[in-house]
PDB file of C-alpha atoms in Angstrom:
ATOM      1  CA  UNK A 230     -10.584  13.189 -17.563  1.00 74.00           C
ATOM      2  CA  UNK A 231     -13.128  11.732 -20.006  1.00 80.00           C
ATOM      3  CA  UNK A 232     -16.679  13.036 -19.576  1.00 84.00           C
ATOM      4  CA  UNK A 233     -19.074  10.733 -17.762  1.00 89.00           C
ATOM      5  CA  UNK A 234     -22.248   9.924 -19.723  1.00 87.00           C
ATOM      6  CA  UNK A 235     -23.455   7.004 -17.625  1.00 86.00           C
ATOM      7  CA  UNK A 236     -26.392   7.011 -15.215  1.00 86.00           C
ATOM      8  CA  UNK A 237     -25.884   8.748 -11.885  1.00 89.00           C
ATOM      9  CA  UNK A 238     -22.517   9.904 -10.611  1.00 92.00           C
ATOM     10  CA  UNK A 239     -19.143   8.882 -12.027  1.00 95.00           C
ATOM     11  CA  UNK A 240     -18.040   5.577 -10.402  1.00 96.00           C
ATOM     12  CA  UNK A 241     -14.795   5.115  -8.491  1.00 98.00           C
ATOM     13  CA  UNK A 242     -12.832   1.875  -8.854  1.00 98.00           C
ATOM     14  CA  UNK A 243     -10.305   0.985  -6.187  1.00 98.00           C
ATOM     15  CA  UNK A 244      -7.789  -1.194  -8.028  1.00 98.00           C
ATOM     16  CA  UNK A 245      -5.388  -3.248  -5.921  1.00 98.00           C
ATOM     17  CA  UNK A 246      -2.128  -4.085  -7.663  1.00 97.00           C
ATOM     18  CA  UNK A 247      -0.547  -7.272  -6.223  1.00 96.00           C
ATOM     19  CA  UNK A 248       2.304  -5.404  -4.553  1.00 95.00           C
ATOM     20  CA  UNK A 249       3.673  -8.617  -2.982  1.00 95.00           C
ATOM     21  CA  UNK A 250       6.784  -6.950  -1.631  1.00 95.00           C
ATOM     22  CA  UNK A 251       9.050  -6.261   1.309  1.00 96.00           C
ATOM     23  CA  UNK A 252      10.116  -2.808   0.081  1.00 93.00           C
ATOM     24  CA  UNK A 253       8.517   0.417  -1.139  1.00 92.00           C
ATOM     25  CA  UNK A 254      10.291   0.300  -4.509  1.00 90.00           C
ATOM     26  CA  UNK A 255       7.639  -2.260  -5.419  1.00 92.00           C
ATOM     27  CA  UNK A 256       4.712   0.042  -4.503  1.00 95.00           C
ATOM     28  CA  UNK A 257       2.323   1.015  -7.325  1.00 95.00           C
ATOM     29  CA  UNK A 258       2.846   4.740  -6.717  1.00 95.00           C
ATOM     30  CA  UNK A 259       6.518   4.371  -7.651  1.00 93.00           C
ATOM     31  CA  UNK A 260       5.680   2.801 -10.996  1.00 93.00           C
ATOM     32  CA  UNK A 261       2.699   5.042 -11.787  1.00 93.00           C
ATOM     33  CA  UNK A 262       4.780   8.168 -11.206  1.00 91.00           C
ATOM     34  CA  UNK A 263       7.397   7.009 -13.718  1.00 90.00           C
ATOM     35  CA  UNK A 264       9.806   5.062 -11.526  1.00 87.00           C
ATOM     36  CA  UNK A 265      11.925   2.504 -13.337  1.00 84.00           C
ATOM     37  CA  UNK A 266      13.213  -0.573 -11.567  1.00 85.00           C
ATOM     38  CA  UNK A 267      12.509  -4.296 -11.686  1.00 84.00           C
ATOM     39  CA  UNK A 268      10.068  -3.695  -8.836  1.00 85.00           C
ATOM     40  CA  UNK A 269       7.576  -1.963 -11.137  1.00 90.00           C
ATOM     41  CA  UNK A 270       6.721  -5.136 -13.038  1.00 90.00           C
ATOM     42  CA  UNK A 271       3.526  -6.028 -11.140  1.00 88.00           C
ATOM     43  CA  UNK A 272       2.102  -2.551 -11.604  1.00 93.00           C
ATOM     44  CA  UNK A 273       2.986  -2.444 -15.300  1.00 93.00           C
ATOM     45  CA  UNK A 274       1.306  -5.817 -15.855  1.00 93.00           C
ATOM     46  CA  UNK A 275      -1.901  -4.444 -14.306  1.00 95.00           C
ATOM     47  CA  UNK A 276      -1.980  -1.076 -16.068  1.00 95.00           C
ATOM     48  CA  UNK A 277      -4.149  -2.370 -18.984  1.00 96.00           C
ATOM     49  CA  UNK A 278      -6.942  -3.180 -16.530  1.00 97.00           C
ATOM     50  CA  UNK A 279      -6.748   0.256 -14.931  1.00 97.00           C
ATOM     51  CA  UNK A 280      -6.606   1.845 -18.390  1.00 96.00           C
ATOM     52  CA  UNK A 281      -9.786   0.024 -19.423  1.00 96.00           C
ATOM     53  CA  UNK A 282     -11.566   1.380 -16.341  1.00 96.00           C
ATOM     54  CA  UNK A 283     -10.418   4.892 -17.255  1.00 95.00           C
ATOM     55  CA  UNK A 284     -11.551   4.370 -20.848  1.00 94.00           C
ATOM     56  CA  UNK A 285     -15.030   3.655 -19.491  1.00 94.00           C
ATOM     57  CA  UNK A 286     -14.953   7.010 -17.713  1.00 94.00           C
ATOM     58  CA  UNK A 287     -14.526   5.591 -14.233  1.00 96.00           C
ATOM     59  CA  UNK A 288     -12.261   7.237 -11.698  1.00 96.00           C
ATOM     60  CA  UNK A 289      -9.497   4.925 -10.466  1.00 97.00           C
ATOM     61  CA  UNK A 290      -7.489   4.880  -7.246  1.00 97.00           C
ATOM     62  CA  UNK A 291      -4.532   2.508  -6.735  1.00 97.00           C
ATOM     63  CA  UNK A 292      -3.268   2.648  -3.159  1.00 97.00           C
ATOM     64  CA  UNK A 293       0.061   1.636  -1.677  1.00 97.00           C
ATOM     65  CA  UNK A 294      -1.964  -0.528   0.677  1.00 98.00           C
ATOM     66  CA  UNK A 295       1.085  -2.288   2.161  1.00 98.00           C
ATOM     67  CA  UNK A 296       2.025   1.070   3.681  1.00 97.00           C
ATOM     68  CA  UNK A 297       5.395   2.728   4.308  1.00 95.00           C
ATOM     69  CA  UNK A 298       6.794  -0.446   5.912  1.00 95.00           C
ATOM     70  CA  UNK A 299       5.703  -2.654   2.986  1.00 96.00           C
ATOM     71  CA  UNK A 300       3.844  -5.096   5.216  1.00 97.00           C
ATOM     72  CA  UNK A 301       3.063  -7.920   2.836  1.00 98.00           C
ATOM     73  CA  UNK A 302       0.636 -10.439   4.347  1.00 98.00           C
ATOM     74  CA  UNK A 303      -0.884  -8.030   6.883  1.00 98.00           C
ATOM     75  CA  UNK A 304      -4.617  -8.140   6.307  1.00 98.00           C
ATOM     76  CA  UNK A 305      -5.692  -5.373   8.656  1.00 98.00           C
ATOM     77  CA  UNK A 306      -3.008  -2.996   7.399  1.00 98.00           C
ATOM     78  CA  UNK A 307      -3.915  -3.762   3.779  1.00 98.00           C
ATOM     79  CA  UNK A 308      -7.642  -3.362   4.368  1.00 98.00           C
ATOM     80  CA  UNK A 309      -7.140  -0.002   6.019  1.00 98.00           C
ATOM     81  CA  UNK A 310      -4.870   1.108   3.176  1.00 98.00           C
ATOM     82  CA  UNK A 311      -7.523   0.288   0.588  1.00 98.00           C
ATOM     83  CA  UNK A 312     -10.331   1.988   2.495  1.00 98.00           C
ATOM     84  CA  UNK A 313      -8.275   5.082   3.312  1.00 98.00           C
ATOM     85  CA  UNK A 314      -7.247   5.316  -0.345  1.00 98.00           C
ATOM     86  CA  UNK A 315     -10.910   5.292  -1.378  1.00 98.00           C
ATOM     87  CA  UNK A 316     -11.667   8.045   1.135  1.00 97.00           C
ATOM     88  CA  UNK A 317      -8.747  10.132  -0.143  1.00 96.00           C
ATOM     89  CA  UNK A 318      -9.846   9.804  -3.779  1.00 96.00           C
ATOM     90  CA  UNK A 319     -13.500  10.461  -3.012  1.00 94.00           C
ATOM     91  CA  UNK A 320     -12.635  13.583  -1.005  1.00 92.00           C
ATOM     92  CA  UNK A 321     -10.077  14.955  -3.500  1.00 91.00           C
ATOM     93  CA  UNK A 322     -11.841  18.007  -4.992  1.00 87.00           C
ATOM     94  CA  UNK A 323     -10.190  17.785  -8.422  1.00 86.00           C
ATOM     95  CA  UNK A 324     -11.604  14.284  -8.938  1.00 88.00           C
ATOM     96  CA  UNK A 325     -15.167  15.581  -8.902  1.00 87.00           C
ATOM     97  CA  UNK A 326     -16.422  12.700  -6.766  1.00 93.00           C
ATOM     98  CA  UNK A 327     -18.576  12.833  -3.672  1.00 89.00           C
ATOM     99  CA  UNK A 328     -21.038  11.102  -1.335  1.00 88.00           C
ATOM    100  CA  UNK A 329     -23.160   9.703  -4.191  1.00 91.00           C
ATOM    101  CA  UNK A 330     -20.185   8.178  -6.030  1.00 95.00           C
ATOM    102  CA  UNK A 331     -20.731   4.425  -6.547  1.00 97.00           C
ATOM    103  CA  UNK A 332     -17.623   2.578  -5.360  1.00 98.00           C
ATOM    104  CA  UNK A 333     -16.187  -0.718  -6.522  1.00 98.00           C
ATOM    105  CA  UNK A 334     -13.011  -2.619  -5.756  1.00 98.00           C
ATOM    106  CA  UNK A 335     -11.029  -5.149  -7.747  1.00 98.00           C
ATOM    107  CA  UNK A 336      -7.852  -7.105  -7.177  1.00 98.00           C
ATOM    108  CA  UNK A 337      -6.219 -10.289  -8.384  1.00 98.00           C
ATOM    109  CA  UNK A 338      -3.897 -12.551  -6.376  1.00 97.00           C
ATOM    110  CA  UNK A 339      -2.172 -10.367  -3.752  1.00 97.00           C
ATOM    111  CA  UNK A 340      -4.514  -7.578  -4.827  1.00 98.00           C
ATOM    112  CA  UNK A 341      -7.490  -9.827  -4.057  1.00 98.00           C
ATOM    113  CA  UNK A 342      -6.134 -10.338  -0.533  1.00 98.00           C
ATOM    114  CA  UNK A 343      -6.152  -6.570   0.097  1.00 98.00           C
ATOM    115  CA  UNK A 344      -9.504  -6.089  -1.641  1.00 98.00           C
ATOM    116  CA  UNK A 345     -11.318  -8.711   0.399  1.00 98.00           C
ATOM    117  CA  UNK A 346      -9.746  -7.630   3.688  1.00 98.00           C
ATOM    118  CA  UNK A 347     -11.065  -4.139   2.931  1.00 98.00           C
ATOM    119  CA  UNK A 348     -14.515  -5.561   2.168  1.00 98.00           C
ATOM    120  CA  UNK A 349     -14.519  -7.529   5.433  1.00 98.00           C
ATOM    121  CA  UNK A 350     -13.421  -4.501   7.467  1.00 98.00           C
ATOM    122  CA  UNK A 351     -15.621  -1.889   5.789  1.00 98.00           C
ATOM    123  CA  UNK A 352     -18.655  -2.071   8.112  1.00 97.00           C
ATOM    124  CA  UNK A 353     -16.502  -1.435  11.196  1.00 97.00           C
ATOM    125  CA  UNK A 354     -13.584   0.614   9.906  1.00 98.00           C
ATOM    126  CA  UNK A 355     -15.191   2.656   7.136  1.00 98.00           C
ATOM    127  CA  UNK A 356     -19.010   2.689   7.347  1.00 97.00           C
ATOM    128  CA  UNK A 357     -18.914   5.853   5.223  1.00 96.00           C
ATOM    129  CA  UNK A 358     -17.504   3.852   2.282  1.00 97.00           C
ATOM    130  CA  UNK A 359     -20.438   2.095   0.625  1.00 94.00           C
ATOM    131  CA  UNK A 360     -19.426  -0.448  -1.982  1.00 98.00           C
ATOM    132  CA  UNK A 361     -21.635  -1.149  -4.981  1.00 98.00           C
ATOM    133  CA  UNK A 362     -19.691  -4.304  -5.804  1.00 98.00           C
ATOM    134  CA  UNK A 363     -16.430  -6.210  -5.353  1.00 98.00           C
ATOM    135  CA  UNK A 364     -14.536  -8.436  -7.780  1.00 98.00           C
ATOM    136  CA  UNK A 365     -11.529 -10.571  -6.892  1.00 98.00           C
ATOM    137  CA  UNK A 366      -9.710 -13.437  -8.572  1.00 98.00           C
ATOM    138  CA  UNK A 367      -6.839 -15.798  -7.857  1.00 98.00           C
ATOM    139  CA  UNK A 368      -7.760 -15.371  -4.205  1.00 98.00           C
ATOM    140  CA  UNK A 369      -5.038 -16.298  -1.674  1.00 98.00           C
ATOM    141  CA  UNK A 370      -6.438 -18.592   1.001  1.00 97.00           C
ATOM    142  CA  UNK A 371      -4.693 -21.161   3.229  1.00 98.00           C
ATOM    143  CA  UNK A 372      -1.261 -19.541   3.370  1.00 98.00           C
ATOM    144  CA  UNK A 373       0.633 -22.611   4.658  1.00 98.00           C
ATOM    145  CA  UNK A 374      -0.634 -24.625   1.690  1.00 98.00           C
ATOM    146  CA  UNK A 375       0.338 -21.847  -0.739  1.00 98.00           C
ATOM    147  CA  UNK A 376       3.834 -21.775   0.762  1.00 98.00           C
ATOM    148  CA  UNK A 377       4.264 -25.556   0.766  1.00 98.00           C
ATOM    149  CA  UNK A 378       3.008 -25.750  -2.820  1.00 98.00           C
ATOM    150  CA  UNK A 379       5.707 -23.278  -3.917  1.00 98.00           C
ATOM    151  CA  UNK A 380       8.507 -24.622  -1.720  1.00 98.00           C
ATOM    152  CA  UNK A 381      11.364 -26.266  -3.603  1.00 98.00           C
ATOM    153  CA  UNK A 382       9.992 -25.448  -7.046  1.00 97.00           C
ATOM    154  CA  UNK A 383      10.204 -22.658  -9.586  1.00 97.00           C
ATOM    155  CA  UNK A 384       8.013 -20.463  -7.341  1.00 96.00           C
ATOM    156  CA  UNK A 385      10.048 -21.158  -4.179  1.00 98.00           C
ATOM    157  CA  UNK A 386      10.678 -17.425  -3.784  1.00 97.00           C
ATOM    158  CA  UNK A 387       6.983 -17.035  -2.978  1.00 97.00           C
ATOM    159  CA  UNK A 388       7.323 -19.453  -0.057  1.00 98.00           C
ATOM    160  CA  UNK A 389      10.252 -17.415   1.253  1.00 98.00           C
ATOM    161  CA  UNK A 390       8.349 -14.151   0.733  1.00 98.00           C
ATOM    162  CA  UNK A 391       5.579 -15.514   2.946  1.00 98.00           C
ATOM    163  CA  UNK A 392       8.029 -16.826   5.559  1.00 98.00           C
ATOM    164  CA  UNK A 393      10.087 -13.618   5.665  1.00 98.00           C
ATOM    165  CA  UNK A 394       7.000 -11.384   5.781  1.00 98.00           C
ATOM    166  CA  UNK A 395       5.399 -13.063   8.786  1.00 97.00           C
ATOM    167  CA  UNK A 396       8.779 -13.214  10.539  1.00 97.00           C
ATOM    168  CA  UNK A 397       9.403  -9.503  10.032  1.00 97.00           C
ATOM    169  CA  UNK A 398       5.892  -8.099  10.467  1.00 96.00           C
ATOM    170  CA  UNK A 399       5.252  -9.399  13.963  1.00 94.00           C
ATOM    171  CA  UNK A 400       8.432 -10.631  15.692  1.00 95.00           C
ATOM    172  CA  UNK A 401       6.456 -11.423  18.844  1.00 95.00           C
ATOM    173  CA  UNK A 402       4.623 -14.186  16.955  1.00 95.00           C
ATOM    174  CA  UNK A 403       7.804 -16.276  17.121  1.00 97.00           C
ATOM    175  CA  UNK A 404       8.403 -16.982  13.436  1.00 98.00           C
ATOM    176  CA  UNK A 405      11.573 -14.880  13.480  1.00 98.00           C
ATOM    177  CA  UNK A 406      12.952 -17.233  16.139  1.00 97.00           C
ATOM    178  CA  UNK A 407      12.539 -20.129  13.706  1.00 98.00           C
ATOM    179  CA  UNK A 408      15.030 -18.638  11.231  1.00 98.00           C
ATOM    180  CA  UNK A 409      18.613 -19.863  11.351  1.00 98.00           C
ATOM    181  CA  UNK A 410      21.660 -17.712  10.642  1.00 98.00           C
ATOM    182  CA  UNK A 411      21.221 -18.194   6.891  1.00 97.00           C
ATOM    183  CA  UNK A 412      17.555 -17.211   7.167  1.00 98.00           C
ATOM    184  CA  UNK A 413      18.259 -14.044   9.154  1.00 98.00           C
ATOM    185  CA  UNK A 414      20.965 -13.041   6.696  1.00 98.00           C
ATOM    186  CA  UNK A 415      18.590 -13.582   3.769  1.00 98.00           C
ATOM    187  CA  UNK A 416      15.861 -11.576   5.517  1.00 97.00           C
ATOM    188  CA  UNK A 417      18.288  -8.673   5.961  1.00 97.00           C
ATOM    189  CA  UNK A 418      19.597  -8.964   2.403  1.00 97.00           C
ATOM    190  CA  UNK A 419      16.103  -9.084   0.924  1.00 97.00           C
ATOM    191  CA  UNK A 420      14.574  -6.401   3.149  1.00 95.00           C
ATOM    192  CA  UNK A 421      13.620  -4.278   0.129  1.00 94.00           C
ATOM    193  CA  UNK A 422      12.893  -7.124  -2.299  1.00 95.00           C
ATOM    194  CA  UNK A 423       9.775  -7.667  -4.358  1.00 93.00           C
ATOM    195  CA  UNK A 424       8.243 -11.051  -4.958  1.00 93.00           C
ATOM    196  CA  UNK A 425       9.347 -10.599  -8.567  1.00 92.00           C
ATOM    197  CA  UNK A 426      12.933 -10.412  -7.279  1.00 94.00           C
ATOM    198  CA  UNK A 427      12.690 -13.404  -4.961  1.00 96.00           C
ATOM    199  CA  UNK A 428      11.114 -15.846  -7.410  1.00 95.00           C
ATOM    200  CA  UNK A 429      14.061 -15.920  -9.887  1.00 96.00           C
ATOM    201  CA  UNK A 430      16.601 -15.639  -7.060  1.00 97.00           C
ATOM    202  CA  UNK A 431      15.398 -18.665  -5.107  1.00 98.00           C
ATOM    203  CA  UNK A 432      14.327 -21.159  -7.766  1.00 98.00           C
ATOM    204  CA  UNK A 433      14.408 -24.608  -6.172  1.00 98.00           C
ATOM    205  CA  UNK A 434      15.147 -23.330  -2.659  1.00 98.00           C
ATOM    206  CA  UNK A 435      13.730 -25.023   0.428  1.00 98.00           C
ATOM    207  CA  UNK A 436      12.339 -23.023   3.337  1.00 98.00           C
ATOM    208  CA  UNK A 437      13.840 -25.551   5.758  1.00 98.00           C
ATOM    209  CA  UNK A 438      17.325 -24.462   4.630  1.00 98.00           C
ATOM    210  CA  UNK A 439      16.569 -21.097   6.261  1.00 98.00           C
ATOM    211  CA  UNK A 440      15.106 -22.555   9.465  1.00 98.00           C
ATOM    212  CA  UNK A 441      16.251 -24.029  12.758  1.00 98.00           C
ATOM    213  CA  UNK A 442      13.393 -26.581  12.706  1.00 98.00           C
ATOM    214  CA  UNK A 443      12.301 -29.201  10.185  1.00 97.00           C
ATOM    215  CA  UNK A 444       9.095 -28.576   8.221  1.00 97.00           C
ATOM    216  CA  UNK A 445       9.016 -24.892   9.153  1.00 98.00           C
ATOM    217  CA  UNK A 446       6.033 -24.271   6.851  1.00 98.00           C
ATOM    218  CA  UNK A 447       4.024 -26.770   8.878  1.00 97.00           C
ATOM    219  CA  UNK A 448       5.321 -25.662  12.272  1.00 98.00           C
ATOM    220  CA  UNK A 449       2.597 -24.634  14.762  1.00 98.00           C
ATOM    221  CA  UNK A 450       4.158 -21.188  15.261  1.00 98.00           C
ATOM    222  CA  UNK A 451       4.117 -20.514  11.519  1.00 98.00           C
ATOM    223  CA  UNK A 452       0.575 -21.829  11.197  1.00 98.00           C
ATOM    224  CA  UNK A 453      -0.714 -19.621  14.017  1.00 98.00           C
ATOM    225  CA  UNK A 454       0.989 -16.552  12.531  1.00 98.00           C
ATOM    226  CA  UNK A 455      -0.510 -17.123   9.085  1.00 98.00           C
ATOM    227  CA  UNK A 456      -3.923 -18.068  10.487  1.00 98.00           C
ATOM    228  CA  UNK A 457      -4.306 -14.492  11.707  1.00 97.00           C
ATOM    229  CA  UNK A 458      -4.022 -13.358   8.080  1.00 98.00           C
ATOM    230  CA  UNK A 459      -6.577 -15.706   6.563  1.00 98.00           C
ATOM    231  CA  UNK A 460      -9.674 -14.314   4.896  1.00 98.00           C
ATOM    232  CA  UNK A 461     -13.109 -15.519   5.943  1.00 98.00           C
ATOM    233  CA  UNK A 462     -13.324 -14.328   9.537  1.00 96.00           C
ATOM    234  CA  UNK A 463     -16.372 -12.298   8.550  1.00 97.00           C
ATOM    235  CA  UNK A 464     -18.352 -12.113   5.332  1.00 97.00           C
ATOM    236  CA  UNK A 465     -18.443  -8.872   3.332  1.00 98.00           C
ATOM    237  CA  UNK A 466     -21.891  -7.330   3.113  1.00 96.00           C
ATOM    238  CA  UNK A 467     -21.431  -6.215  -0.514  1.00 97.00           C
ATOM    239  CA  UNK A 468     -22.229  -8.266  -3.650  1.00 98.00           C
ATOM    240  CA  UNK A 469     -19.089 -10.012  -4.887  1.00 98.00           C
ATOM    241  CA  UNK A 470     -17.819 -11.750  -8.002  1.00 98.00           C
ATOM    242  CA  UNK A 471     -15.027 -14.187  -7.109  1.00 98.00           C
ATOM    243  CA  UNK A 472     -13.132 -16.333  -9.601  1.00 98.00           C
ATOM    244  CA  UNK A 473     -10.218 -18.782  -9.571  1.00 98.00           C
ATOM    245  CA  UNK A 474      -8.635 -21.232 -11.987  1.00 98.00           C
ATOM    246  CA  UNK A 475      -9.231 -24.884 -11.180  1.00 98.00           C
ATOM    247  CA  UNK A 476      -5.631 -25.496 -12.277  1.00 98.00           C
ATOM    248  CA  UNK A 477      -4.031 -22.505 -10.543  1.00 98.00           C
ATOM    249  CA  UNK A 478      -0.321 -23.281 -10.280  1.00 97.00           C
ATOM    250  CA  UNK A 479       0.426 -20.606  -7.667  1.00 97.00           C
ATOM    251  CA  UNK A 480      -2.581 -20.628  -5.314  1.00 98.00           C
ATOM    252  CA  UNK A 481      -4.227 -24.058  -5.025  1.00 98.00           C
ATOM    253  CA  UNK A 482      -7.946 -23.889  -5.769  1.00 98.00           C
ATOM    254  CA  UNK A 483      -8.973 -25.853  -2.661  1.00 98.00           C
ATOM    255  CA  UNK A 484      -8.379 -22.839  -0.429  1.00 98.00           C
ATOM    256  CA  UNK A 485     -10.588 -20.694  -2.669  1.00 98.00           C
ATOM    257  CA  UNK A 486     -13.383 -23.255  -2.587  1.00 98.00           C
ATOM    258  CA  UNK A 487     -13.170 -23.441   1.208  1.00 98.00           C
ATOM    259  CA  UNK A 488     -13.277 -19.642   1.499  1.00 98.00           C
ATOM    260  CA  UNK A 489     -16.390 -19.529  -0.672  1.00 98.00           C
ATOM    261  CA  UNK A 490     -18.035 -22.004   1.677  1.00 98.00           C
ATOM    262  CA  UNK A 491     -17.182 -19.910   4.730  1.00 98.00           C
ATOM    263  CA  UNK A 492     -18.433 -16.695   3.160  1.00 98.00           C
ATOM    264  CA  UNK A 493     -21.641 -18.301   1.940  1.00 98.00           C
ATOM    265  CA  UNK A 494     -22.329 -19.895   5.336  1.00 98.00           C
ATOM    266  CA  UNK A 495     -22.220 -16.384   6.794  1.00 98.00           C
ATOM    267  CA  UNK A 496     -24.834 -15.077   4.359  1.00 98.00           C
ATOM    268  CA  UNK A 497     -22.671 -13.430   1.702  1.00 98.00           C
ATOM    269  CA  UNK A 498     -23.950 -12.578  -1.775  1.00 98.00           C
ATOM    270  CA  UNK A 499     -21.480 -14.094  -4.248  1.00 98.00           C
ATOM    271  CA  UNK A 500     -21.350 -14.988  -7.905  1.00 98.00           C
ATOM    272  CA  UNK A 501     -18.464 -17.434  -8.142  1.00 98.00           C
ATOM    273  CA  UNK A 502     -16.566 -18.960 -11.022  1.00 98.00           C
ATOM    274  CA  UNK A 503     -14.243 -21.938 -10.991  1.00 98.00           C
ATOM    275  CA  UNK A 504     -12.527 -21.051 -14.257  1.00 98.00           C
ATOM    276  CA  UNK A 505     -11.445 -23.678 -16.747  1.00 98.00           C
ATOM    277  CA  UNK A 506      -8.687 -21.375 -18.030  1.00 98.00           C
ATOM    278  CA  UNK A 507      -5.263 -22.843 -17.272  1.00 97.00           C
ATOM    279  CA  UNK A 508      -3.086 -21.653 -14.399  1.00 97.00           C
ATOM    280  CA  UNK A 509      -2.777 -18.404 -12.466  1.00 97.00           C
ATOM    281  CA  UNK A 510      -1.584 -15.688 -14.847  1.00 96.00           C
ATOM    282  CA  UNK A 511      -3.637 -16.625 -17.952  1.00 97.00           C
ATOM    283  CA  UNK A 512      -6.764 -16.621 -15.789  1.00 98.00           C
ATOM    284  CA  UNK A 513      -5.983 -13.091 -14.630  1.00 97.00           C
ATOM    285  CA  UNK A 514      -6.161 -11.983 -18.258  1.00 97.00           C
ATOM    286  CA  UNK A 515      -8.870 -14.273 -19.567  1.00 97.00           C
ATOM    287  CA  UNK A 516     -11.398 -13.641 -16.818  1.00 98.00           C
ATOM    288  CA  UNK A 517     -10.851  -9.870 -16.543  1.00 97.00           C
ATOM    289  CA  UNK A 518     -13.778  -9.036 -18.821  1.00 97.00           C
ATOM    290  CA  UNK A 519     -16.174 -10.898 -16.547  1.00 97.00           C
ATOM    291  CA  UNK A 520     -14.863  -9.048 -13.508  1.00 98.00           C
ATOM    292  CA  UNK A 521     -15.141  -5.699 -15.287  1.00 97.00           C
ATOM    293  CA  UNK A 522     -18.635  -6.505 -16.523  1.00 97.00           C
ATOM    294  CA  UNK A 523     -19.809  -7.391 -13.034  1.00 98.00           C
ATOM    295  CA  UNK A 524     -18.579  -4.046 -11.709  1.00 98.00           C
ATOM    296  CA  UNK A 525     -20.224  -2.187 -14.608  1.00 97.00           C
ATOM    297  CA  UNK A 526     -23.560  -3.806 -13.757  1.00 97.00           C
ATOM    298  CA  UNK A 527     -23.250  -2.860 -10.095  1.00 97.00           C
ATOM    299  CA  UNK A 528     -22.351   0.729 -11.000  1.00 97.00           C
ATOM    300  CA  UNK A 529     -25.411   0.839 -13.263  1.00 95.00           C
ATOM    301  CA  UNK A 530     -27.656  -0.368 -10.446  1.00 95.00           C
ATOM    302  CA  UNK A 531     -28.499  -3.704 -12.043  1.00 96.00           C
ATOM    303  CA  UNK A 532     -29.946  -5.854  -9.230  1.00 95.00           C
ATOM    304  CA  UNK A 533     -28.207  -9.023  -8.125  1.00 96.00           C
ATOM    305  CA  UNK A 534     -29.896 -11.976  -6.415  1.00 95.00           C
ATOM    306  CA  UNK A 535     -29.034 -12.528  -2.756  1.00 97.00           C
ATOM    307  CA  UNK A 536     -27.091 -15.604  -1.756  1.00 98.00           C
ATOM    308  CA  UNK A 537     -24.386 -17.637  -3.469  1.00 98.00           C
ATOM    309  CA  UNK A 538     -24.549 -18.632  -7.114  1.00 97.00           C
ATOM    310  CA  UNK A 539     -21.963 -20.269  -9.373  1.00 96.00           C
ATOM    311  CA  UNK A 540     -21.408 -19.294 -12.979  1.00 92.00           C
TER     312      UNK A 540
END
């Protein structure tokens, strides 16, 4: 509710919390409306970034982009959720926004997945939503590699989150048929779990212990199912600032570098940063000012050079 003294209309930031969940108790709306449960942790971690946007006088919308079925790892569903959330905020009379509102979007990790799917889909699904700029960091790309990297280690719950999500979201894809009795029981038991629940629960677990086949994370059926959720099928038409730690311990940097190449080959306008800050979570904090600054420049109408440039 702060007054807006900047040039033009008050900006709107669509902020994507990394929901990373199989149940709605992990949705940002639950936390932001005062819910208290272990599932609110991701939203609470991200509230300082949303608060800084509000301090600047920007309007902020944080959508439950996974939807009422909590479809983690569903790009189209997530993209629609982000874009529909922007439309809802822009058209909400009390917000004082409108057709001239400059729009930005920002997400890190799972939030980057939703943000960039929305950016890819915008020209077809929401041509009325005109982005001024996009920022995303810790970008998930190459899902099988992410899962294999986590499998058997302290982040093994992430591998199982990925496996369970693709098995549940689209049973016809065949991944559900790869789960053994133990895997189906775990899927049922964890049907409302957040990633923040699964990581401590399954430290050291192996995905193959939940599967009827060896090397389930490399199985062709799993690879086809996750391939449908990969970013890079089309390049967003909006200027973007994308960043990733070179030593990311959750999402290997090679997938990010490959995604940059695919976007740039399709004519995207990107300022990219391979951050020297260590690992996944510290980079989320340490590089936030750069992401925020990029959005501020786009909202202010500062021009950006076409093409791909590294920082």
